[in-house]
Amino acid sequence: MMIPSAKKEECCGCGACEQICPTHAIAMQSDEQGFLYPTVDIARCVRCGRCREVCPVICQEQEKPAQQQAFLVQHKDKAILKESASGGAFSGLAQVVLEQGGVVFGAAYDEDFSVSHTYVERAEELRIFRNSKYVQSRIGNAYRQVQAFLSQKRYVLFSGTPCQIEGLLHYLGKDSPYLVTADIVCHAVPSPLVWQTYLAILQESDPDIADLRFRDKTKYGYLYSQFAVVREGQHTHYEGIETNLMLRAFFSEIANRPSCYECRFKKRYRRSDITMWDCFDLHEFTDSGIFSQNDGISRILVHSDKGRKLAEILAKYCTMEEISPENALHYDAKEMLESAERHPLYEQFWKSFADSPKDTLQAFFPVTAKSRWEAMIRRAAFRTGMYASLRGFYKKHFGNRKR
């Protein structure tokens, strides 16, 4: 029996119900698509109703307009900036919290490159959180750990998708002056099973993988960041969105969690303290000249007094420029405000995937002469210095969610 709802479209997989259950009757289990859903052991359930009380979908908070601030952010440390997916805003926020004896939660790879939420207490450990992970992280018992740290009056920075932030806040039940939450503007979360299938394909030719980076800037920088496979003792292999199987599956909208197509948390006014996302087309927001566009820039939207106080200290680590919230949202804010659109072949993909995962992934996203040609054009545009202007032109006239 699945609780608190029988509809998968209404479960975001935050895990709050599992962690709040007083008898441990609820467990998060994978379905045929690899997504986690709560299941209940009826024999252990005491029908207290706490699982429903902490569900961020059932007990959805109404959007409440409030005063906001917005900033463009770029970390001053070039090494940190290079490792970050965008402008390193998260690392700067984390450094501020760690300086105060706090702890920082985020999504990191496990040994098998699955993704789980964990925490660190030292600045040198923040590296595990940098760069994007285009797969839904397993929350595990992170909410309980946050609660334990807060009870010790230690500062906590918790970063995650909007639904994970909502799950944490519902689980805690009340705000804490020691907690700061930072949500990452989420495109959607693709299937962990698709990710594992891609890894299996990858490891057939690359068995000695040391690291995987979805948004690596090493070769072409921020505007044309690529998927990087770092091999043990060997060179790094790079692939763009034109030829990489996982990136193509992700941006096709064919393998997302069902709730992502009807996301309840796509909105401007959020319960988090800070919202973070990309700033690809810098000229749309400022002409100040204080940022290096191709090194990566973050936009942050501050929702609370706690967020504002943290943003003030953030200038110690980051170059910052305040812009109006309206300016921050006037361009390229679709992923913050609108749900992903389901791919028309969604049902066909999953029916085929159930029978033959690897073959299905490769059949739906084959590397063709056209995709290789598109990759060559992008690289040529980058080398000639035309990539930024061509990218902006394409987005303006055709619309584009690709990165």
mmCIF file of C-alpha atoms in Angstrom:
data_model
loop_
_atom_site.group_PDB
_atom_site.id
_atom_site.type_symbol
_atom_site.label_atom_id
_atom_site.label_comp_id
_atom_site.label_asym_id
_atom_site.label_seq_id
_atom_site.Cartn_x
_atom_site.Cartn_y
_atom_site.Cartn_z
ATOM 1 C CA MET A 1 0.000 0.000 0.000
ATOM 2 C CA MET A 2 1.408 3.350 -1.006
ATOM 3 C CA ILE A 3 0.779 6.378 1.158
ATOM 4 C CA PRO A 4 -0.100 9.120 1.541
ATOM 5 C CA SER A 5 -1.420 9.161 -2.042
ATOM 6 C CA ALA A 6 -2.105 6.445 -4.589
ATOM 7 C CA LYS A 7 -1.266 8.790 -7.476
ATOM 8 C CA LYS A 8 2.354 8.913 -8.490
ATOM 9 C CA GLU A 9 1.805 12.318 -10.071
ATOM 10 C CA GLU A 10 1.178 13.623 -6.552
ATOM 11 C CA CYS A 11 4.313 12.254 -4.883
ATOM 12 C CA CYS A 12 7.582 14.148 -5.248
ATOM 13 C CA GLY A 13 9.624 11.528 -3.354
ATOM 14 C CA CYS A 14 10.834 13.908 -0.641
ATOM 15 C CA GLY A 15 10.758 11.161 1.991
ATOM 16 C CA ALA A 16 9.311 13.305 4.786
ATOM 17 C CA CYS A 17 6.616 10.703 5.524
ATOM 18 C CA GLU A 18 9.202 7.941 5.940
ATOM 19 C CA GLN A 19 11.286 9.950 8.390
ATOM 20 C CA ILE A 20 8.354 11.205 10.487
ATOM 21 C CA CYS A 21 6.739 7.782 10.999
ATOM 22 C CA PRO A 22 7.010 6.919 14.727
ATOM 23 C CA THR A 23 6.850 3.159 14.151
ATOM 24 C CA HIS A 24 9.076 3.044 11.044
ATOM 25 C CA ALA A 25 6.187 1.555 9.100
ATOM 26 C CA ILE A 26 7.019 3.548 5.950
ATOM 27 C CA ALA A 27 9.851 2.744 3.558
ATOM 28 C CA MET A 28 10.877 4.503 0.341
ATOM 29 C CA GLN A 29 11.025 1.868 -2.391
ATOM 30 C CA SER A 30 11.873 2.066 -6.081
ATOM 31 C CA ASP A 31 9.202 1.493 -8.692
ATOM 32 C CA GLU A 32 9.713 0.130 -12.213
ATOM 33 C CA GLN A 33 11.088 3.520 -13.335
ATOM 34 C CA GLY A 34 13.569 3.718 -10.489
ATOM 35 C CA PHE A 35 11.776 6.475 -8.559
ATOM 36 C CA LEU A 36 11.278 6.209 -4.806
ATOM 37 C CA TYR A 37 7.750 6.087 -3.376
ATOM 38 C CA PRO A 38 6.556 5.498 0.187
ATOM 39 C CA THR A 39 5.136 2.073 1.002
ATOM 40 C CA VAL A 40 3.598 1.081 4.329
ATOM 41 C CA ASP A 41 3.823 -2.025 6.456
ATOM 42 C CA ILE A 42 0.200 -2.234 7.597
ATOM 43 C CA ALA A 43 1.111 -4.410 10.564
ATOM 44 C CA ARG A 44 3.308 -1.651 11.994
ATOM 45 C CA CYS A 45 1.120 1.327 11.075
ATOM 46 C CA VAL A 46 -0.722 2.913 14.041
ATOM 47 C CA ARG A 47 -2.728 5.263 11.817
ATOM 48 C CA CYS A 48 -1.481 8.396 13.572
ATOM 49 C CA GLY A 49 -1.767 10.432 10.371
ATOM 50 C CA ARG A 50 1.602 12.135 10.754
ATOM 51 C CA CYS A 51 2.664 11.018 7.265
ATOM 52 C CA ARG A 52 -0.168 13.040 5.752
ATOM 53 C CA GLU A 53 0.558 16.030 7.981
ATOM 54 C CA VAL A 54 4.135 16.357 6.673
ATOM 55 C CA CYS A 55 3.374 15.682 3.002
ATOM 56 C CA PRO A 56 4.233 18.920 1.143
ATOM 57 C CA VAL A 57 1.754 18.067 -1.618
ATOM 58 C CA ILE A 58 -1.242 17.202 0.578
ATOM 59 C CA CYS A 59 -0.468 20.123 2.902
ATOM 60 C CA GLN A 60 0.718 22.454 0.184
ATOM 61 C CA GLU A 61 1.530 25.967 1.346
ATOM 62 C CA GLN A 62 -0.063 28.811 -0.590
ATOM 63 C CA GLU A 63 2.287 31.175 -2.353
ATOM 64 C CA LYS A 64 2.679 34.335 -0.286
ATOM 65 C CA PRO A 65 4.111 37.433 -2.016
ATOM 66 C CA ALA A 66 6.868 39.040 0.039
ATOM 67 C CA GLN A 67 9.776 41.426 -0.346
ATOM 68 C CA GLN A 68 12.661 39.905 -2.284
ATOM 69 C CA GLN A 69 16.206 40.799 -3.262
ATOM 70 C CA ALA A 70 18.178 39.515 -6.219
ATOM 71 C CA PHE A 71 21.890 39.319 -6.980
ATOM 72 C CA LEU A 72 24.292 38.162 -9.645
ATOM 73 C CA VAL A 73 27.064 36.154 -8.001
ATOM 74 C CA GLN A 74 30.495 34.871 -9.050
ATOM 75 C CA HIS A 75 32.923 33.223 -6.655
ATOM 76 C CA LYS A 76 36.280 34.980 -6.327
ATOM 77 C CA ASP A 77 38.258 31.742 -6.025
ATOM 78 C CA LYS A 78 38.969 30.588 -9.589
ATOM 79 C CA ALA A 79 39.495 26.965 -8.557
ATOM 80 C CA ILE A 80 36.121 26.815 -6.799
ATOM 81 C CA LEU A 81 34.478 28.617 -9.710
ATOM 82 C CA LYS A 82 35.884 26.107 -12.185
ATOM 83 C CA GLU A 83 34.484 23.174 -10.206
ATOM 84 C CA SER A 84 31.045 24.794 -9.812
ATOM 85 C CA ALA A 85 28.202 24.292 -12.267
ATOM 86 C CA SER A 86 27.528 28.036 -12.516
ATOM 87 C CA GLY A 87 28.877 30.917 -10.421
ATOM 88 C CA GLY A 88 29.758 29.170 -7.170
ATOM 89 C CA ALA A 89 27.043 30.883 -5.096
ATOM 90 C CA PHE A 90 26.371 27.683 -3.152
ATOM 91 C CA SER A 91 30.029 27.300 -2.203
ATOM 92 C CA GLY A 92 30.121 30.891 -0.954
ATOM 93 C CA LEU A 93 26.998 30.402 1.152
ATOM 94 C CA ALA A 94 28.402 27.151 2.507
ATOM 95 C CA GLN A 95 31.692 28.786 3.477
ATOM 96 C CA VAL A 96 29.826 31.437 5.474
ATOM 97 C CA VAL A 97 27.867 28.773 7.388
ATOM 98 C CA LEU A 98 30.908 26.572 8.023
ATOM 99 C CA GLU A 99 32.809 29.553 9.402
ATOM 100 C CA GLN A 100 30.166 29.791 12.109
ATOM 101 C CA GLY A 101 30.674 26.170 13.133
ATOM 102 C CA GLY A 102 27.744 24.967 11.041
ATOM 103 C CA VAL A 103 27.107 22.024 8.744
ATOM 104 C CA VAL A 104 26.152 21.937 5.076
ATOM 105 C CA PHE A 105 23.820 19.449 3.376
ATOM 106 C CA GLY A 106 23.719 18.737 -0.332
ATOM 107 C CA ALA A 107 23.639 16.037 -3.018
ATOM 108 C CA ALA A 108 26.780 13.976 -3.607
ATOM 109 C CA TYR A 109 27.828 10.837 -5.451
ATOM 110 C CA ASP A 110 28.011 7.532 -3.621
ATOM 111 C CA GLU A 111 30.737 5.017 -4.497
ATOM 112 C CA ASP A 112 28.644 3.620 -7.354
ATOM 113 C CA PHE A 113 27.732 7.143 -8.638
ATOM 114 C CA SER A 114 24.190 6.981 -7.333
ATOM 115 C CA VAL A 115 23.238 10.280 -5.685
ATOM 116 C CA SER A 116 22.334 10.804 -2.028
ATOM 117 C CA HIS A 117 22.002 13.696 0.388
ATOM 118 C CA THR A 118 24.759 13.990 2.969
ATOM 119 C CA TYR A 119 26.515 16.661 4.994
ATOM 120 C CA VAL A 120 29.995 18.080 5.523
ATOM 121 C CA GLU A 121 31.558 20.093 8.321
ATOM 122 C CA ARG A 122 34.766 21.319 6.640
ATOM 123 C CA ALA A 123 35.264 23.684 3.715
ATOM 124 C CA GLU A 124 37.652 21.308 1.937
ATOM 125 C CA GLU A 125 34.844 18.724 1.769
ATOM 126 C CA LEU A 126 32.472 21.009 -0.173
ATOM 127 C CA ARG A 127 33.895 19.739 -3.439
ATOM 128 C CA ILE A 128 31.582 16.700 -3.341
ATOM 129 C CA PHE A 129 28.570 18.992 -3.740
ATOM 130 C CA ARG A 130 29.870 21.099 -6.613
ATOM 131 C CA ASN A 131 28.730 20.567 -10.183
ATOM 132 C CA SER A 132 25.268 19.333 -11.095
ATOM 133 C CA LYS A 133 23.827 15.863 -10.650
ATOM 134 C CA TYR A 134 21.036 15.364 -13.168
ATOM 135 C CA VAL A 135 19.259 12.692 -11.154
ATOM 136 C CA GLN A 136 17.006 12.706 -8.089
ATOM 137 C CA SER A 137 19.013 12.308 -4.885
ATOM 138 C CA ARG A 138 18.040 9.882 -2.163
ATOM 139 C CA ILE A 139 17.222 11.914 0.969
ATOM 140 C CA GLY A 140 17.696 8.988 3.349
ATOM 141 C CA ASN A 141 17.635 10.220 6.947
ATOM 142 C CA ALA A 142 18.920 13.724 6.154
ATOM 143 C CA TYR A 143 15.895 15.461 7.687
ATOM 144 C CA ARG A 144 16.451 13.704 11.004
ATOM 145 C CA GLN A 145 20.121 14.682 10.897
ATOM 146 C CA VAL A 146 19.200 18.319 10.263
ATOM 147 C CA GLN A 147 16.837 18.243 13.236
ATOM 148 C CA ALA A 148 19.580 16.811 15.451
ATOM 149 C CA PHE A 149 22.051 19.559 14.493
ATOM 150 C CA LEU A 150 19.444 22.252 15.045
ATOM 151 C CA SER A 151 18.713 20.881 18.506
ATOM 152 C CA GLN A 152 22.418 21.442 19.242
ATOM 153 C CA LYS A 153 21.999 25.059 18.081
ATOM 154 C CA ARG A 154 24.367 24.551 15.173
ATOM 155 C CA TYR A 155 23.812 26.446 11.957
ATOM 156 C CA VAL A 156 22.668 24.325 9.036
ATOM 157 C CA LEU A 157 22.619 25.130 5.320
ATOM 158 C CA PHE A 158 20.387 22.688 3.460
ATOM 159 C CA SER A 159 20.470 22.726 -0.324
ATOM 160 C CA GLY A 160 18.178 20.721 -2.583
ATOM 161 C CA THR A 161 15.347 20.833 -5.089
ATOM 162 C CA PRO A 162 12.250 22.872 -4.141
ATOM 163 C CA CYS A 163 10.275 19.748 -3.213
ATOM 164 C CA GLN A 164 13.085 18.508 -0.972
ATOM 165 C CA ILE A 165 13.189 21.875 0.795
ATOM 166 C CA GLU A 166 9.423 21.754 1.293
ATOM 167 C CA GLY A 167 9.703 18.211 2.610
ATOM 168 C CA LEU A 168 12.288 19.304 5.172
ATOM 169 C CA LEU A 169 10.263 22.314 6.330
ATOM 170 C CA HIS A 170 7.110 20.227 6.725
ATOM 171 C CA TYR A 171 9.057 17.569 8.597
ATOM 172 C CA LEU A 172 10.512 20.096 11.040
ATOM 173 C CA GLY A 173 7.131 21.743 11.522
ATOM 174 C CA LYS A 174 8.537 25.082 12.645
ATOM 175 C CA ASP A 175 11.226 27.477 11.540
ATOM 176 C CA SER A 176 14.590 27.656 13.267
ATOM 177 C CA PRO A 177 16.920 30.672 13.439
ATOM 178 C CA TYR A 178 19.787 28.248 12.842
ATOM 179 C CA LEU A 179 18.454 26.816 9.562
ATOM 180 C CA VAL A 180 19.062 28.322 6.123
ATOM 181 C CA THR A 181 17.524 26.624 3.088
ATOM 182 C CA ALA A 182 18.681 27.152 -0.485
ATOM 183 C CA ASP A 183 16.723 25.606 -3.329
ATOM 184 C CA ILE A 184 18.176 25.059 -6.761
ATOM 185 C CA VAL A 185 15.940 25.951 -9.690
ATOM 186 C CA CYS A 186 15.039 22.518 -10.951
ATOM 187 C CA HIS A 187 14.418 21.595 -14.578
ATOM 188 C CA ALA A 188 13.013 18.209 -13.488
ATOM 189 C CA VAL A 189 14.462 15.043 -11.974
ATOM 190 C CA PRO A 190 15.175 12.156 -14.354
ATOM 191 C CA SER A 191 14.968 8.515 -13.417
ATOM 192 C CA PRO A 192 17.755 7.038 -11.269
ATOM 193 C CA LEU A 193 17.201 3.812 -13.211
ATOM 194 C CA VAL A 194 17.904 5.574 -16.514
ATOM 195 C CA TRP A 195 21.023 7.019 -14.885
ATOM 196 C CA GLN A 196 22.152 3.568 -13.745
ATOM 197 C CA THR A 197 21.474 2.184 -17.214
ATOM 198 C CA TYR A 198 23.577 4.934 -18.761
ATOM 199 C CA LEU A 199 26.360 4.192 -16.259
ATOM 200 C CA ALA A 200 26.296 0.525 -17.242
ATOM 201 C CA ILE A 201 26.677 1.487 -20.906
ATOM 202 C CA LEU A 202 29.461 3.911 -20.042
ATOM 203 C CA GLN A 203 31.359 1.408 -17.922
ATOM 204 C CA GLU A 204 31.445 -1.118 -20.748
ATOM 205 C CA SER A 205 34.043 1.107 -22.428
ATOM 206 C CA ASP A 206 35.227 3.062 -19.353
ATOM 207 C CA PRO A 207 35.511 0.618 -16.430
ATOM 208 C CA ASP A 208 37.922 2.804 -14.428
ATOM 209 C CA ILE A 209 35.855 5.946 -13.871
ATOM 210 C CA ALA A 210 37.148 8.286 -11.180
ATOM 211 C CA ASP A 211 34.589 11.081 -11.518
ATOM 212 C CA LEU A 212 31.606 12.229 -13.573
ATOM 213 C CA ARG A 213 30.714 15.885 -14.119
ATOM 214 C CA PHE A 214 27.519 17.011 -15.849
ATOM 215 C CA ARG A 215 28.531 20.649 -16.212
ATOM 216 C CA ASP A 216 32.291 20.612 -16.732
ATOM 217 C CA LYS A 217 33.787 23.947 -17.835
ATOM 218 C CA THR A 218 37.360 22.754 -18.421
ATOM 219 C CA LYS A 219 37.331 22.534 -22.199
ATOM 220 C CA TYR A 220 34.827 25.126 -23.426
ATOM 221 C CA GLY A 221 33.767 27.024 -20.332
ATOM 222 C CA TYR A 222 30.370 27.807 -18.848
ATOM 223 C CA LEU A 223 28.343 28.600 -21.951
ATOM 224 C CA TYR A 224 29.103 25.253 -23.578
ATOM 225 C CA SER A 225 29.744 23.113 -20.513
ATOM 226 C CA GLN A 226 29.965 19.405 -21.244
ATOM 227 C CA PHE A 227 29.558 16.011 -19.634
ATOM 228 C CA ALA A 228 32.995 14.850 -18.492
ATOM 229 C CA VAL A 229 34.134 11.316 -17.774
ATOM 230 C CA VAL A 230 37.313 11.374 -15.693
ATOM 231 C CA ARG A 231 39.244 8.124 -15.980
ATOM 232 C CA GLU A 232 41.657 6.738 -13.409
ATOM 233 C CA GLY A 233 45.181 7.715 -14.479
ATOM 234 C CA GLN A 234 44.048 8.708 -17.983
ATOM 235 C CA HIS A 235 42.703 11.703 -19.838
ATOM 236 C CA THR A 236 39.187 13.096 -19.474
ATOM 237 C CA HIS A 237 36.563 12.378 -22.113
ATOM 238 C CA TYR A 238 34.103 15.166 -22.964
ATOM 239 C CA GLU A 239 30.697 15.013 -24.630
ATOM 240 C CA GLY A 240 28.199 17.761 -25.392
ATOM 241 C CA ILE A 241 24.429 17.614 -25.326
ATOM 242 C CA GLU A 242 24.387 16.631 -29.007
ATOM 243 C CA THR A 243 25.971 13.205 -28.416
ATOM 244 C CA ASN A 244 25.741 12.348 -24.707
ATOM 245 C CA LEU A 245 22.990 9.809 -24.004
ATOM 246 C CA MET A 246 22.144 11.002 -20.485
ATOM 247 C CA LEU A 247 22.005 14.689 -21.362
ATOM 248 C CA ARG A 248 19.778 13.965 -24.341
ATOM 249 C CA ALA A 249 17.442 11.826 -22.250
ATOM 250 C CA PHE A 250 17.322 14.509 -19.555
ATOM 251 C CA PHE A 251 16.450 17.418 -21.827
ATOM 252 C CA SER A 252 14.022 15.376 -23.932
ATOM 253 C CA GLU A 253 11.547 15.255 -20.975
ATOM 254 C CA ILE A 254 11.042 11.549 -21.576
ATOM 255 C CA ALA A 255 12.397 10.123 -18.315
ATOM 256 C CA ASN A 256 11.296 12.577 -15.619
ATOM 257 C CA ARG A 257 9.499 11.745 -12.383
ATOM 258 C CA PRO A 258 5.715 11.874 -13.034
ATOM 259 C CA SER A 259 5.230 14.647 -10.456
ATOM 260 C CA CYS A 260 7.663 16.879 -12.367
ATOM 261 C CA TYR A 261 5.108 17.272 -15.141
ATOM 262 C CA GLU A 262 2.692 18.723 -12.587
ATOM 263 C CA CYS A 263 5.167 20.315 -10.177
ATOM 264 C CA ARG A 264 3.528 22.006 -7.181
ATOM 265 C CA PHE A 265 6.623 24.034 -6.347
ATOM 266 C CA LYS A 266 7.250 26.027 -9.518
ATOM 267 C CA LYS A 267 6.631 29.562 -8.303
ATOM 268 C CA ARG A 268 8.284 32.886 -7.629
ATOM 269 C CA TYR A 269 7.643 33.223 -3.896
ATOM 270 C CA ARG A 270 9.142 30.220 -2.135
ATOM 271 C CA ARG A 271 9.494 29.036 1.442
ATOM 272 C CA SER A 272 13.243 28.634 1.072
ATOM 273 C CA ASP A 273 15.515 31.444 2.220
ATOM 274 C CA ILE A 274 17.399 31.625 -1.079
ATOM 275 C CA THR A 275 16.799 30.363 -4.618
ATOM 276 C CA MET A 276 19.821 29.763 -6.891
ATOM 277 C CA TRP A 277 20.046 29.269 -10.631
ATOM 278 C CA ASP A 278 22.043 29.999 -13.770
ATOM 279 C CA CYS A 279 22.770 33.251 -15.539
ATOM 280 C CA PHE A 280 23.841 32.328 -19.047
ATOM 281 C CA ASP A 281 23.077 35.511 -20.986
ATOM 282 C CA LEU A 282 24.716 38.117 -18.789
ATOM 283 C CA HIS A 283 23.941 41.074 -21.066
ATOM 284 C CA GLU A 284 20.243 40.565 -20.327
ATOM 285 C CA PHE A 285 20.831 41.493 -16.671
ATOM 286 C CA THR A 286 23.756 43.908 -16.470
ATOM 287 C CA ASP A 287 26.431 45.713 -18.457
ATOM 288 C CA SER A 288 28.624 46.480 -15.435
ATOM 289 C CA GLY A 289 31.586 44.475 -16.730
ATOM 290 C CA ILE A 290 32.577 43.059 -13.332
ATOM 291 C CA PHE A 291 31.854 39.421 -14.227
ATOM 292 C CA SER A 292 33.579 36.942 -16.509
ATOM 293 C CA GLN A 293 30.715 35.420 -18.513
ATOM 294 C CA ASN A 294 32.301 32.152 -19.569
ATOM 295 C CA ASP A 295 33.562 31.315 -16.063
ATOM 296 C CA GLY A 296 29.987 30.972 -14.806
ATOM 297 C CA ILE A 297 27.551 33.258 -13.005
ATOM 298 C CA SER A 298 24.746 32.510 -10.565
ATOM 299 C CA ARG A 299 21.487 34.323 -10.004
ATOM 300 C CA ILE A 300 20.125 34.251 -6.489
ATOM 301 C CA LEU A 301 16.723 35.369 -5.284
ATOM 302 C CA VAL A 302 16.511 36.092 -1.548
ATOM 303 C CA HIS A 303 13.165 35.430 0.144
ATOM 304 C CA SER A 304 13.740 35.990 3.872
ATOM 305 C CA ASP A 305 15.589 38.013 6.500
ATOM 306 C CA LYS A 306 17.879 35.043 7.157
ATOM 307 C CA GLY A 307 18.671 34.893 3.465
ATOM 308 C CA ARG A 308 19.373 38.636 3.359
ATOM 309 C CA LYS A 309 21.804 38.445 6.281
ATOM 310 C CA LEU A 310 23.634 35.567 4.624
ATOM 311 C CA ALA A 311 23.771 37.409 1.292
ATOM 312 C CA GLU A 312 25.405 40.384 3.008
ATOM 313 C CA ILE A 313 28.264 38.201 4.265
ATOM 314 C CA LEU A 314 28.504 36.367 0.924
ATOM 315 C CA ALA A 315 30.387 39.339 -0.559
ATOM 316 C CA LYS A 316 33.437 38.163 1.399
ATOM 317 C CA TYR A 317 33.774 35.239 -0.996
ATOM 318 C CA CYS A 318 31.940 36.356 -4.124
ATOM 319 C CA THR A 319 31.762 39.237 -6.549
ATOM 320 C CA MET A 320 28.166 40.417 -6.347
ATOM 321 C CA GLU A 321 25.847 42.894 -8.016
ATOM 322 C CA GLU A 322 22.352 43.576 -6.770
ATOM 323 C CA ILE A 323 19.650 43.692 -9.411
ATOM 324 C CA SER A 324 15.896 44.018 -9.039
ATOM 325 C CA PRO A 325 13.893 40.803 -8.597
ATOM 326 C CA GLU A 326 11.928 41.756 -11.705
ATOM 327 C CA ASN A 327 15.184 41.983 -13.650
ATOM 328 C CA ALA A 328 16.274 38.588 -12.330
ATOM 329 C CA LEU A 329 13.010 37.037 -13.511
ATOM 330 C CA HIS A 330 12.419 38.877 -16.761
ATOM 331 C CA TYR A 331 14.502 36.511 -18.863
ATOM 332 C CA ASP A 332 15.109 32.757 -18.937
ATOM 333 C CA ALA A 333 13.021 32.034 -15.838
ATOM 334 C CA LYS A 334 10.806 29.342 -17.363
ATOM 335 C CA GLU A 335 12.358 26.532 -15.351
ATOM 336 C CA MET A 336 11.588 28.395 -12.144
ATOM 337 C CA LEU A 337 7.942 29.027 -12.951
ATOM 338 C CA GLU A 338 6.707 26.260 -15.304
ATOM 339 C CA SER A 339 6.616 22.472 -15.151
ATOM 340 C CA ALA A 340 8.392 20.297 -17.684
ATOM 341 C CA GLU A 341 6.308 19.134 -20.653
ATOM 342 C CA ARG A 342 5.931 15.385 -21.017
ATOM 343 C CA HIS A 343 7.516 13.932 -24.167
ATOM 344 C CA PRO A 344 4.874 12.600 -26.606
ATOM 345 C CA LEU A 345 6.642 9.211 -26.698
ATOM 346 C CA TYR A 346 6.828 8.925 -22.911
ATOM 347 C CA GLU A 347 4.630 5.812 -22.619
ATOM 348 C CA GLN A 348 6.326 4.122 -25.566
ATOM 349 C CA PHE A 349 9.769 4.804 -24.093
ATOM 350 C CA TRP A 350 8.944 3.271 -20.716
ATOM 351 C CA LYS A 351 7.206 0.252 -22.227
ATOM 352 C CA SER A 352 10.301 -0.475 -24.280
ATOM 353 C CA PHE A 353 12.642 0.345 -21.400
ATOM 354 C CA ALA A 354 10.987 -2.270 -19.181
ATOM 355 C CA ASP A 355 11.974 -4.986 -21.665
ATOM 356 C CA SER A 356 15.406 -3.749 -22.716
ATOM 357 C CA PRO A 357 16.853 -0.735 -20.868
ATOM 358 C CA LYS A 358 20.188 -0.337 -22.662
ATOM 359 C CA ASP A 359 18.794 -0.945 -26.139
ATOM 360 C CA THR A 360 15.932 1.479 -25.515
ATOM 361 C CA LEU A 361 18.181 4.286 -24.343
ATOM 362 C CA GLN A 362 20.472 3.880 -27.331
ATOM 363 C CA ALA A 363 17.598 3.468 -29.792
ATOM 364 C CA PHE A 364 15.768 6.593 -28.654
ATOM 365 C CA PHE A 365 18.923 8.722 -28.570
ATOM 366 C CA PRO A 366 21.272 7.404 -31.259
ATOM 367 C CA VAL A 367 24.449 9.267 -32.127
ATOM 368 C CA THR A 368 23.861 10.136 -35.767
ATOM 369 C CA ALA A 369 25.688 12.093 -38.444
ATOM 370 C CA LYS A 370 23.340 14.995 -37.668
ATOM 371 C CA SER A 371 24.173 15.019 -33.951
ATOM 372 C CA ARG A 372 27.894 14.873 -34.709
ATOM 373 C CA TRP A 373 27.489 17.737 -37.166
ATOM 374 C CA GLU A 374 25.671 19.812 -34.550
ATOM 375 C CA ALA A 375 28.532 19.189 -32.123
ATOM 376 C CA MET A 376 31.074 20.302 -34.731
ATOM 377 C CA ILE A 377 29.113 23.510 -35.392
ATOM 378 C CA ARG A 378 28.960 24.338 -31.686
ATOM 379 C CA ARG A 379 32.676 23.778 -31.214
ATOM 380 C CA ALA A 380 33.496 25.865 -34.275
ATOM 381 C CA ALA A 381 31.267 28.679 -33.039
ATOM 382 C CA PHE A 382 33.026 28.585 -29.692
ATOM 383 C CA ARG A 383 36.519 28.693 -31.205
ATOM 384 C CA THR A 384 35.615 31.670 -33.407
ATOM 385 C CA GLY A 385 34.100 33.590 -30.491
ATOM 386 C CA MET A 386 30.600 33.509 -31.979
ATOM 387 C CA TYR A 387 29.030 30.994 -29.637
ATOM 388 C CA ALA A 388 27.559 33.405 -27.094
ATOM 389 C CA SER A 389 25.839 35.592 -29.703
ATOM 390 C CA LEU A 390 24.557 32.630 -31.716
ATOM 391 C CA ARG A 391 23.265 30.959 -28.564
ATOM 392 C CA GLY A 392 21.427 34.119 -27.533
ATOM 393 C CA PHE A 393 19.934 34.514 -31.021
ATOM 394 C CA TYR A 394 18.680 30.922 -31.051
ATOM 395 C CA LYS A 395 17.106 31.195 -27.617
ATOM 396 C CA LYS A 396 15.426 34.487 -28.441
ATOM 397 C CA HIS A 397 13.860 33.313 -31.694
ATOM 398 C CA PHE A 398 13.309 29.596 -31.136
ATOM 399 C CA GLY A 399 13.368 29.068 -27.395
ATOM 400 C CA ASN A 400 15.763 26.617 -25.861
ATOM 401 C CA ARG A 401 16.117 24.816 -22.547
ATOM 402 C CA LYS A 402 19.310 23.074 -23.517
ATOM 403 C CA ARG A 403 22.562 23.811 -21.730
#
